Coordinates of N, CA and C and ligand atoms in Angstrom, one line a residue:
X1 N 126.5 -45.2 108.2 CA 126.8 -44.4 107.0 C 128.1 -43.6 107.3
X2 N 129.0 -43.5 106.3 CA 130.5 -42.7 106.5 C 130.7 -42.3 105.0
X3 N 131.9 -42.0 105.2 CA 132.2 -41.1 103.4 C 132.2 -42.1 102.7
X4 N 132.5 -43.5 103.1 CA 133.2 -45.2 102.3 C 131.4 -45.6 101.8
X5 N 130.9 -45.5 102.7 CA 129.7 -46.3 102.9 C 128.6 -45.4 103.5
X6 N 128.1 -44.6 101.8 CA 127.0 -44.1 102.1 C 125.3 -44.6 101.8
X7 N 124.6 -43.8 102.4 CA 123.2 -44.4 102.6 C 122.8 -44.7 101.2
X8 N 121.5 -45.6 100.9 CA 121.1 -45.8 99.6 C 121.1 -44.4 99.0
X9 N 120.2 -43.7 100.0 CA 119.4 -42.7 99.3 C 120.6 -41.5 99.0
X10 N 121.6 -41.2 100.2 CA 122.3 -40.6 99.2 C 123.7 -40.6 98.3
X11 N 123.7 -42.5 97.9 CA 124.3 -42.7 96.9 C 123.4 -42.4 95.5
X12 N 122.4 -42.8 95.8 CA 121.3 -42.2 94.4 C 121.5 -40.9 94.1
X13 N 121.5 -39.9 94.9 CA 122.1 -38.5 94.7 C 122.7 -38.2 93.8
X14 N 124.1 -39.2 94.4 CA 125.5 -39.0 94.5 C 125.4 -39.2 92.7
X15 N 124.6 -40.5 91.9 CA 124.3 -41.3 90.7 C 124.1 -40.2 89.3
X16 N 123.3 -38.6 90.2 CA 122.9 -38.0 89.2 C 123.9 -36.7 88.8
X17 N 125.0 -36.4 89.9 CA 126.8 -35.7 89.9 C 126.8 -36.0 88.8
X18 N 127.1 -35.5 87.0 CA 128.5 -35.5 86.5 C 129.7 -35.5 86.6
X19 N 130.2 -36.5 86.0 CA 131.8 -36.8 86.3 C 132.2 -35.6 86.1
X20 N 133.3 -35.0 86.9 CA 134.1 -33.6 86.9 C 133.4 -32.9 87.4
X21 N 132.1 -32.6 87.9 CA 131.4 -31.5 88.6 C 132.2 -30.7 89.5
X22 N 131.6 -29.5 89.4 CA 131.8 -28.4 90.5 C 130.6 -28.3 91.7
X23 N 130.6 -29.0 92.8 CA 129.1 -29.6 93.3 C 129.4 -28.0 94.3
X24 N 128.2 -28.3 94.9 CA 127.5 -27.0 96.1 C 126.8 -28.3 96.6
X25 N 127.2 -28.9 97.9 CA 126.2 -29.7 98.7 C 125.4 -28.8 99.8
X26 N 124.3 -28.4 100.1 CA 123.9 -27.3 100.8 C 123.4 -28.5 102.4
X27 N 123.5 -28.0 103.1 CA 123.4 -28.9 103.9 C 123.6 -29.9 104.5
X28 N 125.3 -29.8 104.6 CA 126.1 -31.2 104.0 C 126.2 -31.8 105.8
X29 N 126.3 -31.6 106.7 CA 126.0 -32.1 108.2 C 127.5 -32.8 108.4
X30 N 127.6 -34.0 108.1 CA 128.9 -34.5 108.4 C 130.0 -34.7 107.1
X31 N 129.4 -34.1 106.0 CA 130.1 -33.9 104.8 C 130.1 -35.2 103.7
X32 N 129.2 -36.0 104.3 CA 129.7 -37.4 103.8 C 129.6 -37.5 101.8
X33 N 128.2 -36.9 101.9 CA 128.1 -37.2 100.3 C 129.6 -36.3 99.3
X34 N 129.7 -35.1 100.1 CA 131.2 -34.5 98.8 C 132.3 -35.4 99.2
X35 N 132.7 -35.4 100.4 CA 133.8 -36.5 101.0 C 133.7 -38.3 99.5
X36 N 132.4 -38.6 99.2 CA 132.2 -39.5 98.7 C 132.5 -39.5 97.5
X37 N 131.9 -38.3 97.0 CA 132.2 -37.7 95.6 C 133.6 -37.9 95.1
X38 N 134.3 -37.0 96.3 CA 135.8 -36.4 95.6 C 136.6 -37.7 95.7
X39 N 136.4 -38.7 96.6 CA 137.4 -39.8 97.0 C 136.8 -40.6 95.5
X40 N 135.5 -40.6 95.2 CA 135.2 -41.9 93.7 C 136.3 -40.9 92.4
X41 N 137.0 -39.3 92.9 CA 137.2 -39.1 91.7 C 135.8 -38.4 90.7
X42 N 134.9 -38.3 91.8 CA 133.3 -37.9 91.2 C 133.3 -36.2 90.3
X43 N 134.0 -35.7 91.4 CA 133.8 -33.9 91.7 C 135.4 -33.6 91.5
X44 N 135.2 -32.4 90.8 CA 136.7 -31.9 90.7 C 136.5 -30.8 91.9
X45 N 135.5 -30.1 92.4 CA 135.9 -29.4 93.4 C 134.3 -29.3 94.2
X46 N 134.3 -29.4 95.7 CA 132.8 -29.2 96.2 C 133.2 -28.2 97.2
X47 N 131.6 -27.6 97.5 CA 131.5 -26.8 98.7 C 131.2 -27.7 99.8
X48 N 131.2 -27.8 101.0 CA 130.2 -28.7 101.6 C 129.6 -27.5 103.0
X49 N 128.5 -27.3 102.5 CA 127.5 -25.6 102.9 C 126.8 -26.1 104.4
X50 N 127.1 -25.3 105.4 CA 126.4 -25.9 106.4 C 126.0 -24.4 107.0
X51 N 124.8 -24.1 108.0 CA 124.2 -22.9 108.7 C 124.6 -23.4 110.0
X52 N 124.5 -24.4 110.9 CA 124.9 -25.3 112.0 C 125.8 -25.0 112.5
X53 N 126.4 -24.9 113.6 CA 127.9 -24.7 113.9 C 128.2 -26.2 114.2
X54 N 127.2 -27.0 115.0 CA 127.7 -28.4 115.3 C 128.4 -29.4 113.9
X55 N 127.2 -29.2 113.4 CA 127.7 -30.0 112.0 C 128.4 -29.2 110.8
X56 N 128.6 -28.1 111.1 CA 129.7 -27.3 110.3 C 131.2 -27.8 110.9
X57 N 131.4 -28.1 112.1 CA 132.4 -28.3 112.8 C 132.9 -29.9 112.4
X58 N 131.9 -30.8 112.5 CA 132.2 -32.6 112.0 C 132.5 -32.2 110.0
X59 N 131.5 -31.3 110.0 CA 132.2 -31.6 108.2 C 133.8 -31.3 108.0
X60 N 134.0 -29.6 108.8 CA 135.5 -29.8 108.7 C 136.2 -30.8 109.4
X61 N 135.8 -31.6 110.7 CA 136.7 -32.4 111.1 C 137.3 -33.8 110.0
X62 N 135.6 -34.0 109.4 CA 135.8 -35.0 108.2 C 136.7 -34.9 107.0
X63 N 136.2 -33.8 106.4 CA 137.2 -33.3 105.1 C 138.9 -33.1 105.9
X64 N 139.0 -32.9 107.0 CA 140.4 -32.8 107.3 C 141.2 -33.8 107.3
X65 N 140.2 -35.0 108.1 CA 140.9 -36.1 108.5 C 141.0 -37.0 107.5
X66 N 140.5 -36.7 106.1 CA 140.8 -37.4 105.0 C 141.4 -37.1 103.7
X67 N 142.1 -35.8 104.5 CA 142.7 -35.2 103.5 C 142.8 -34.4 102.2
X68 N 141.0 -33.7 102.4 CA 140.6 -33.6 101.1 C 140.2 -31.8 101.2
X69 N 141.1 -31.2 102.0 CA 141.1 -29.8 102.3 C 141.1 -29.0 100.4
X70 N 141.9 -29.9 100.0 CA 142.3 -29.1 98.7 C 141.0 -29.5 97.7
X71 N 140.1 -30.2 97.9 CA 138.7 -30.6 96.8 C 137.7 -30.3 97.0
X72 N 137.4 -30.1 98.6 CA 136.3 -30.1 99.5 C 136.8 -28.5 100.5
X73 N 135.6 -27.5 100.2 CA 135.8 -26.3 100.7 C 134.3 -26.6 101.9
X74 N 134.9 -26.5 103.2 CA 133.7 -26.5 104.0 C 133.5 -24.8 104.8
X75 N 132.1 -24.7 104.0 CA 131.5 -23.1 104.9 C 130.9 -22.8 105.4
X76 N 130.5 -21.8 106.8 CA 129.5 -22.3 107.0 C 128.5 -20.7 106.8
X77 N 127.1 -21.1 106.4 CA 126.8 -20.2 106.2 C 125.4 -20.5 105.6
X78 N 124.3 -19.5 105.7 CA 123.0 -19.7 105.5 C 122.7 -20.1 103.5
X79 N 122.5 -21.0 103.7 CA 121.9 -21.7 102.2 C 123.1 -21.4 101.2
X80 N 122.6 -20.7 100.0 CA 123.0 -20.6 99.0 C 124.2 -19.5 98.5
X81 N 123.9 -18.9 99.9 CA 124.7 -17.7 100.5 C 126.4 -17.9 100.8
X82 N 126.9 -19.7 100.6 CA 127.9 -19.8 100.8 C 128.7 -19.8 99.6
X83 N 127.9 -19.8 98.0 CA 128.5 -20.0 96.5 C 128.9 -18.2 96.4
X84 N 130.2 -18.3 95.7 CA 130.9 -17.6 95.5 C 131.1 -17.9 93.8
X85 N 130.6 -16.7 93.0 CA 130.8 -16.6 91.5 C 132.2 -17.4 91.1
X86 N 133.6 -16.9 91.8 CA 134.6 -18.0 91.2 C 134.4 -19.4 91.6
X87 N 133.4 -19.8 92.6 CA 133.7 -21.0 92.6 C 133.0 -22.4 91.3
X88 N 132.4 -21.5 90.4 CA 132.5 -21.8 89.5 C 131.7 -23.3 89.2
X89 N 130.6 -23.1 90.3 CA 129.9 -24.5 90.7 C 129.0 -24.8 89.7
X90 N 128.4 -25.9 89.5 CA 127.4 -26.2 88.2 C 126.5 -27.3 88.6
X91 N 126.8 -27.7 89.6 CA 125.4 -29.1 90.6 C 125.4 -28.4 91.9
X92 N 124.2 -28.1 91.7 CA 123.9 -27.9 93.2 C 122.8 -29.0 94.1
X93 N 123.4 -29.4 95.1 CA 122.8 -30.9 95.7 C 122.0 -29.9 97.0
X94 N 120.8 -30.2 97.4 CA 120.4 -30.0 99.0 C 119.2 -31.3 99.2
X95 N 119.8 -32.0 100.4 CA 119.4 -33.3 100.3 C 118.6 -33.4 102.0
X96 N 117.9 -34.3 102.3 CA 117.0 -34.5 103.5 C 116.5 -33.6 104.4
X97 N 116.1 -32.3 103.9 CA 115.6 -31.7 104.2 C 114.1 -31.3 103.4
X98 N 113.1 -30.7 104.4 CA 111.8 -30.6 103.6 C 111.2 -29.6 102.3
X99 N 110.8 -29.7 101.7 CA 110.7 -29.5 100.4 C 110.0 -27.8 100.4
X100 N 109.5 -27.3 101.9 CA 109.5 -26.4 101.6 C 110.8 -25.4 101.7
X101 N 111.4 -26.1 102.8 CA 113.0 -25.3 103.3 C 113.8 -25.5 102.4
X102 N 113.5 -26.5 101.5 CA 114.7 -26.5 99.9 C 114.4 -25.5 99.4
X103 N 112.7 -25.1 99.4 CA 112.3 -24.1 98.0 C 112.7 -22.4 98.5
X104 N 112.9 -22.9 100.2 CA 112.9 -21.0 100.7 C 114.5 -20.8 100.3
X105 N 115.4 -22.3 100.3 CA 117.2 -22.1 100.1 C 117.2 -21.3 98.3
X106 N 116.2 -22.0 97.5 CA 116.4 -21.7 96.1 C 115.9 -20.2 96.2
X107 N 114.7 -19.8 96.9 CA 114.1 -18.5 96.7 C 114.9 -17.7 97.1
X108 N 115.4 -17.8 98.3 CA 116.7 -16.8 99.0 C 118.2 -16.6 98.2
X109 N 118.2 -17.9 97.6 CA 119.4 -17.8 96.7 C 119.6 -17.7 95.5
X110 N 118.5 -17.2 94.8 CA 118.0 -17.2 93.7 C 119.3 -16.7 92.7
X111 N 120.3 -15.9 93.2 CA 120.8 -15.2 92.0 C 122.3 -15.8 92.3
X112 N 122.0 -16.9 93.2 CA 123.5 -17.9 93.2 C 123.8 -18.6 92.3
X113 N 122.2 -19.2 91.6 CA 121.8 -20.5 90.9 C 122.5 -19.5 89.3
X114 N 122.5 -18.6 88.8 CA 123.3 -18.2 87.6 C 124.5 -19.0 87.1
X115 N 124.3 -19.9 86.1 CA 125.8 -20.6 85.5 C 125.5 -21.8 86.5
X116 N 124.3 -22.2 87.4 CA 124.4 -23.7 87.8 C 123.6 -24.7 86.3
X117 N 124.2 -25.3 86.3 CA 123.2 -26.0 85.0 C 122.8 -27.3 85.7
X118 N 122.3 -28.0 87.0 CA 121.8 -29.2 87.3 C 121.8 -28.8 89.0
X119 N 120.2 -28.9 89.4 CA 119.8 -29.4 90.8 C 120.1 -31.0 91.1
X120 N 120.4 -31.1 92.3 CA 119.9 -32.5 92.4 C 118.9 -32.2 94.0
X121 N 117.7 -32.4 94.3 CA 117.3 -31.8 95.6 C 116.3 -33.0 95.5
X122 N 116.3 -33.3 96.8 CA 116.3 -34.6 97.9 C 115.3 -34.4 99.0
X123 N 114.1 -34.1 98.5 CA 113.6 -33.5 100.0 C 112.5 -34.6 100.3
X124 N 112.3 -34.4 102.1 CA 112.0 -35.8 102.6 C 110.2 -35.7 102.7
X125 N 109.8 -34.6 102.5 CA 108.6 -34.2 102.4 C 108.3 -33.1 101.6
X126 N 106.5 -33.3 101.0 CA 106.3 -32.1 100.0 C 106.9 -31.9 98.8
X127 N 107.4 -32.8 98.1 CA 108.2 -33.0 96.7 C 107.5 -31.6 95.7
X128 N 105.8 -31.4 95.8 CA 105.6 -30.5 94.7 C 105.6 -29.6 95.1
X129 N 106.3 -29.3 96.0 CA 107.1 -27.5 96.5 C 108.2 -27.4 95.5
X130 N 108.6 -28.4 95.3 CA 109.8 -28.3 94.1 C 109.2 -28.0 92.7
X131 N 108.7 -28.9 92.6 CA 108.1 -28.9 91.0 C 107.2 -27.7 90.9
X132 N 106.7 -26.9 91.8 CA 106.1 -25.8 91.8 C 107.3 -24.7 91.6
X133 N 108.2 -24.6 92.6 CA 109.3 -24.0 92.3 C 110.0 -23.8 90.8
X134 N 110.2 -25.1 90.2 CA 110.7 -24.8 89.1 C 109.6 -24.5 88.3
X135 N 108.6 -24.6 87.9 CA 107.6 -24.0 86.7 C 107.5 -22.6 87.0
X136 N 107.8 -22.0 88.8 CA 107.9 -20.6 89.0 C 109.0 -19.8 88.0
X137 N 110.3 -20.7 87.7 CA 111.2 -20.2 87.7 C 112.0 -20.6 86.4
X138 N 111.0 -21.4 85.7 CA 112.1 -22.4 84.3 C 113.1 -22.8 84.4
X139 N 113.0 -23.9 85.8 CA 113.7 -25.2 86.1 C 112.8 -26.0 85.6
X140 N 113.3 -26.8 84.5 CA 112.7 -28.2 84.4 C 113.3 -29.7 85.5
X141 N 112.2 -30.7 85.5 CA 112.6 -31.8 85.9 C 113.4 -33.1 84.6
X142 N 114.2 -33.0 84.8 CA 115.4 -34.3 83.8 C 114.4 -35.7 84.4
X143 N 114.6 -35.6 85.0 CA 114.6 -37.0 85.9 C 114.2 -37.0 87.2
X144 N 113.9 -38.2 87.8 CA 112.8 -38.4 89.2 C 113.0 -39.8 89.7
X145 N 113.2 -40.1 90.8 CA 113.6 -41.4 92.0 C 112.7 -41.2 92.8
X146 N 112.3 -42.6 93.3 CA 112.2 -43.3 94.3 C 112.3 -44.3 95.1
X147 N 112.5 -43.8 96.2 CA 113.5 -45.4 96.9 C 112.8 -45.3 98.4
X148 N 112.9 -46.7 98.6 CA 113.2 -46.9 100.6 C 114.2 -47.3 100.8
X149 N 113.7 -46.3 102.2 CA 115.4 -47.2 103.1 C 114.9 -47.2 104.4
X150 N 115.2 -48.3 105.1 CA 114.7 -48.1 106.3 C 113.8 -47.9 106.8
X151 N 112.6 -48.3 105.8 CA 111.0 -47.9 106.2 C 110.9 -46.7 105.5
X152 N 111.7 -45.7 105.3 CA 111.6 -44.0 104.8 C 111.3 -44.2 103.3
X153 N 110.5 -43.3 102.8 CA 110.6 -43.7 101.2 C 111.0 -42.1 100.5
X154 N 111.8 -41.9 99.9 CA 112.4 -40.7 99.5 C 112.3 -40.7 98.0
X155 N 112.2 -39.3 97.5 CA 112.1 -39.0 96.2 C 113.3 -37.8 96.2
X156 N 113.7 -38.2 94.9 CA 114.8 -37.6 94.5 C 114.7 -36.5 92.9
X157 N 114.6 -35.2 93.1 CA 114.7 -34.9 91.6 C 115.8 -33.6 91.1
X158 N 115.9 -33.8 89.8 CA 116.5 -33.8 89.4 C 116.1 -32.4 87.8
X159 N 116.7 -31.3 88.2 CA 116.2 -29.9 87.6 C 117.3 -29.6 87.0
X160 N 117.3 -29.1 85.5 CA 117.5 -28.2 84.8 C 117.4 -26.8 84.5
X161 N 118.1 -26.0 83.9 CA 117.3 -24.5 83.4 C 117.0 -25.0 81.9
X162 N 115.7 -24.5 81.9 CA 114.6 -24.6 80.5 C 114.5 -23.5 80.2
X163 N 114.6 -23.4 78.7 CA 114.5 -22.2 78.3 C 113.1 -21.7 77.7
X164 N 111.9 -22.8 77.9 CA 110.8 -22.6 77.5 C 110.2 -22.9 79.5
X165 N 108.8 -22.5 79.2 CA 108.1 -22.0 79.8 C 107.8 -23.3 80.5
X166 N 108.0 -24.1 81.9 CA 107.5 -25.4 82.7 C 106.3 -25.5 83.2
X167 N 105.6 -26.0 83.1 CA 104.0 -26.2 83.3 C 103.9 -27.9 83.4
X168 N 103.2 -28.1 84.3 CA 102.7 -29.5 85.2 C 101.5 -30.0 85.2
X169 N 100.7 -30.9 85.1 CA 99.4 -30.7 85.8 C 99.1 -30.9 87.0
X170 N 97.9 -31.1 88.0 CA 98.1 -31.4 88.9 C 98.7 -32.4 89.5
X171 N 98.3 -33.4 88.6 CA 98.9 -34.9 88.9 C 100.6 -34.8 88.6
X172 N 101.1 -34.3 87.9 CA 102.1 -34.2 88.0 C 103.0 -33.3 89.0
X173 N 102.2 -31.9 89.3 CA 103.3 -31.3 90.3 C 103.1 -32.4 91.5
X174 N 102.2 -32.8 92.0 CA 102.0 -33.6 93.6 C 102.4 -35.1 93.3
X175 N 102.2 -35.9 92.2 CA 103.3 -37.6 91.8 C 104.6 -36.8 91.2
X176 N 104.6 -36.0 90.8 CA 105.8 -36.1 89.8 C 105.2 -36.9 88.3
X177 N 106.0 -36.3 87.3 CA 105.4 -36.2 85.8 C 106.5 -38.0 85.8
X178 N 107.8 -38.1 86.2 CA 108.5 -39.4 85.5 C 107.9 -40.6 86.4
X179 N 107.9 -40.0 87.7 CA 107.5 -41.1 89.1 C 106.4 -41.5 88.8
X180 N 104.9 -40.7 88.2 CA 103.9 -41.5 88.1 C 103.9 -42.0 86.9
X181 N 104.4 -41.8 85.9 CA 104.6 -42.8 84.1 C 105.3 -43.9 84.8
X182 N 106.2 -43.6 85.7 CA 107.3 -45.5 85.4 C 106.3 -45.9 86.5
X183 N 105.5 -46.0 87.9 CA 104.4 -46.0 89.1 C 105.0 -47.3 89.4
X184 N 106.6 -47.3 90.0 CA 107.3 -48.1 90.8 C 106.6 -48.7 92.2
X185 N 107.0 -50.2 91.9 CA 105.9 -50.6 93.5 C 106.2 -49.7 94.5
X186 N 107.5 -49.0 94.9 CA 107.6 -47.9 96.2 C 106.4 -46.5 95.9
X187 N 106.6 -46.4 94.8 CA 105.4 -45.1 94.1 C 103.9 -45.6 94.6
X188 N 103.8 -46.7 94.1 CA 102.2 -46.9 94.5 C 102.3 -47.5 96.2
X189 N 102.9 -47.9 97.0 CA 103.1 -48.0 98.2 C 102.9 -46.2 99.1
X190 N 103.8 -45.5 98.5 CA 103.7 -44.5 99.1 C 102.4 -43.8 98.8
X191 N 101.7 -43.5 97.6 CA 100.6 -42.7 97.2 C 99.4 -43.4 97.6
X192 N 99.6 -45.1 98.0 CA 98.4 -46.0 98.4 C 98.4 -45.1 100.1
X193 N 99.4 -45.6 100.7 CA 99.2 -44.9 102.0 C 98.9 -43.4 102.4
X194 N 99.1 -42.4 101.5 CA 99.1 -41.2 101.4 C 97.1 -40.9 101.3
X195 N 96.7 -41.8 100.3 CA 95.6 -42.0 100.0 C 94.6 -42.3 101.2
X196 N 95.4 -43.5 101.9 CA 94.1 -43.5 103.0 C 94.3 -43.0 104.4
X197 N 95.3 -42.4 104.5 CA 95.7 -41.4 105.1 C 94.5 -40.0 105.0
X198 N 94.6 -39.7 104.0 CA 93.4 -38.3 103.4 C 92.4 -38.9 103.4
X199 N 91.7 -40.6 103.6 CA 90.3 -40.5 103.4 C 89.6 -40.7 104.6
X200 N 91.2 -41.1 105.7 CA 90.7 -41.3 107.0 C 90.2 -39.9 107.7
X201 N 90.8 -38.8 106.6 CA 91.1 -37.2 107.7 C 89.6 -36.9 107.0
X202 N 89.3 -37.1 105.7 CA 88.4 -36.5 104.8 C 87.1 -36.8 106.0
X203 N 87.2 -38.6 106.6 CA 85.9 -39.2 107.0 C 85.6 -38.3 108.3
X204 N 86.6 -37.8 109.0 CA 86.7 -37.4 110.2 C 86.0 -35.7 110.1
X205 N 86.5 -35.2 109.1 CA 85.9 -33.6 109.2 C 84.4 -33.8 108.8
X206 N 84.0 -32.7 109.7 CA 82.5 -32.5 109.3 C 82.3 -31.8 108.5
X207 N 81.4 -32.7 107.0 CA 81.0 -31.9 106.5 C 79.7 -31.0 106.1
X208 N 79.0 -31.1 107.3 CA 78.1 -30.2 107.7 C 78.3 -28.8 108.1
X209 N 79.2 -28.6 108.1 CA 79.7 -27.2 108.9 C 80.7 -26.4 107.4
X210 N 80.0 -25.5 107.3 CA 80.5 -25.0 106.2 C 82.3 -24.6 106.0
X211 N 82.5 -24.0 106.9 CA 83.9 -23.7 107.6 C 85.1 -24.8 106.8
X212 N 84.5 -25.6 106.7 CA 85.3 -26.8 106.4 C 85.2 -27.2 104.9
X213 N 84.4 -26.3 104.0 CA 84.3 -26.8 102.6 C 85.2 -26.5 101.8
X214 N 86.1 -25.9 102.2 CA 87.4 -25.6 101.2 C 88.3 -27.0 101.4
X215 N 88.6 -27.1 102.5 CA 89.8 -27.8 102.9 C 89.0 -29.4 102.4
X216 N 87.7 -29.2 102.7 CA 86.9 -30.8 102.2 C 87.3 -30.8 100.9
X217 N 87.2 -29.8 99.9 CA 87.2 -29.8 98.5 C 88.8 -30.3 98.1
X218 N 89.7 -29.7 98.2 CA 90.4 -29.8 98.4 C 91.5 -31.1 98.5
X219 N 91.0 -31.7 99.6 CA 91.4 -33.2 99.7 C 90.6 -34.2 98.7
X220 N 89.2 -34.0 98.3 CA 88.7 -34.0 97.8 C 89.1 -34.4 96.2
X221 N 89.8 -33.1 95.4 CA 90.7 -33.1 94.7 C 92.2 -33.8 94.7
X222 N 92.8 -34.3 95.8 CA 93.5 -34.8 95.8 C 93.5 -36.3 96.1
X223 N 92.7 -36.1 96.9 CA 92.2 -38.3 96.9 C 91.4 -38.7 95.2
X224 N 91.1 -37.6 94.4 CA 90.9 -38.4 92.8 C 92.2 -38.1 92.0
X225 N 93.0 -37.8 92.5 CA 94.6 -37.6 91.6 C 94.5 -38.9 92.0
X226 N 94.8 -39.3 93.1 CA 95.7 -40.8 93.6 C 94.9 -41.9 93.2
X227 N 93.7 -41.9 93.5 CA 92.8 -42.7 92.8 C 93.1 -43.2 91.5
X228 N 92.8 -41.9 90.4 CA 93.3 -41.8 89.0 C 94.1 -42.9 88.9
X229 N 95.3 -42.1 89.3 CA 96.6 -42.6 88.6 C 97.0 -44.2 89.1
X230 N 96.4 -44.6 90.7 CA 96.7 -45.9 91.2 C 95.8 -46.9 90.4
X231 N 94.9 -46.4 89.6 CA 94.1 -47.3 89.2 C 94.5 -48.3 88.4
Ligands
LIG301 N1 122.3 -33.4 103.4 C1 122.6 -34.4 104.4 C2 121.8 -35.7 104.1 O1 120.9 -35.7 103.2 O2 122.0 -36.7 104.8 C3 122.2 -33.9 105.8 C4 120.7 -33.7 106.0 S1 120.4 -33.0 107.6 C5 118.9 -33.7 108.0 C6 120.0 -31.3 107.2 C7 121.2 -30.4 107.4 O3 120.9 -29.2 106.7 C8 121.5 -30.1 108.8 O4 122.8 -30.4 109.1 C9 121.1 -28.6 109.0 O5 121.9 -28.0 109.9 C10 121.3 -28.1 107.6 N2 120.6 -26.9 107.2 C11 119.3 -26.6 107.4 N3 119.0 -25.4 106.9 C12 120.1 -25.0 106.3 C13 120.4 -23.8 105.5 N4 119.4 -22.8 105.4 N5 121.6 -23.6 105.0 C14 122.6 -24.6 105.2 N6 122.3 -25.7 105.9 C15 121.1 -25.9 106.4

């Protein structure tokens, strides 16, 4: 993977940018997805946000060595904490990281997100940390991906600000409300294994010992979501 030739998963990303964007990539490591952006002509201007000194260090080496000092602003600095009101951003991307450390970048940066009008967040685990997040906060979900690569199966979604009130049901904060209506062969692959995954853990706890009835219930609850909907 390089800025020319990026991975599936974060060309799909890259798919849900508006032409002309003002992006915020939060977690950009070697910079590749804004580098990609600004060279297709994608982004009129990106951040590329890193907390890392190692990979804060390759993003500027990257954006340097291609020239793109004047499109691509690389910072380095904790989450959301690197958007600056003039920078006038409106996509904010945070991609392969887990879905709870996306939701602590959104909570921590809560009053960055003012004047952003589109998430794209990419996280590699725990997807309904997000969709919890937004019904916290009246982010809606636009749109919802899923892909493999490499054996990895990744979900991708895709938030707005709603001006009414976001609410999910269960099946939808933990599939996702688009992912389980379209239930793409990678959708039912992933929720098939996920499934007997929990019935292996379910078989294993004892449920003779009381200690354990919440967490029984629980999974419980969640092996008839997957059920349901794989049916
Ligand atoms: N976004 C790229 C992608 O999807 O391929 C890189 C993902 S990489 C696994 C995660 C990056 O996020 C690392 O470079 C890490 O240093 C950075 N990171 C983790 N927490 C961060 C935070 N709070 N603020 C900014 N960057 C963070």
């Amino acid at each position: 993977m390089n800025e020319q030739q990026l991975s599936e998963r974060l060309e799909k990303v890259v798919s849900y940018i508006p032409a002309g964007s003002r992006i915020a990539d939060i977690g950009s490591d070697h910079a590749y997805l804004p580098c990609y952006a600004a060279q297709k002509g994608q982004v009129e201007f990106a951040i590329a946000g890193e907390v890392v000194e190692g990979p804060f260090q390759s993003a500027t080496k990257q954006v340097r060595s291609l020239g793109l000092t004047g499109e691509i602003a690389v910072r380095k600095g904790d989450g959301l904490a690197v958007i600056e009101q003039e920078d006038a951003i409106d996509v904010v991307v945070i991609a392969g990281m887990g879905g709870a450390l996306i939701r602590s970048i959104l909570e921590a940066g809560a009053t960055k997100l003012a004047g952003v009008k589109r998430l794209v967040l990419q996280p590699n685990i725990a997807a309904h940390q997000l969709r919890e997040w937004g019904e916290a906060n009246q982010w809606a979900l636009i749109s919802e991906a899923i892909l493999c690569e490499d054996n990895k199966i990744y979900e991708i979604l895709v938030l707005e600000p709603s001006p009414e009130i976001v609410t999910y049901s269960d099946a939808e904060r933990l599939l996702g409300p688009f992912l389980m209506r379209e239930k793409s062969a990678v959708f039912q692959a992933k929720w098939r294994h996920e499934l007997e995954n929990w019935q292996g853990i379910q078989a294993k706890i004892d449920a003779n010992n009381t200690k354990n009835a919440e967490r029984l219930a629980e999974l419980a609850v969640k092996i008839k979501i997957i059920e349901d909907v794989l049916r």
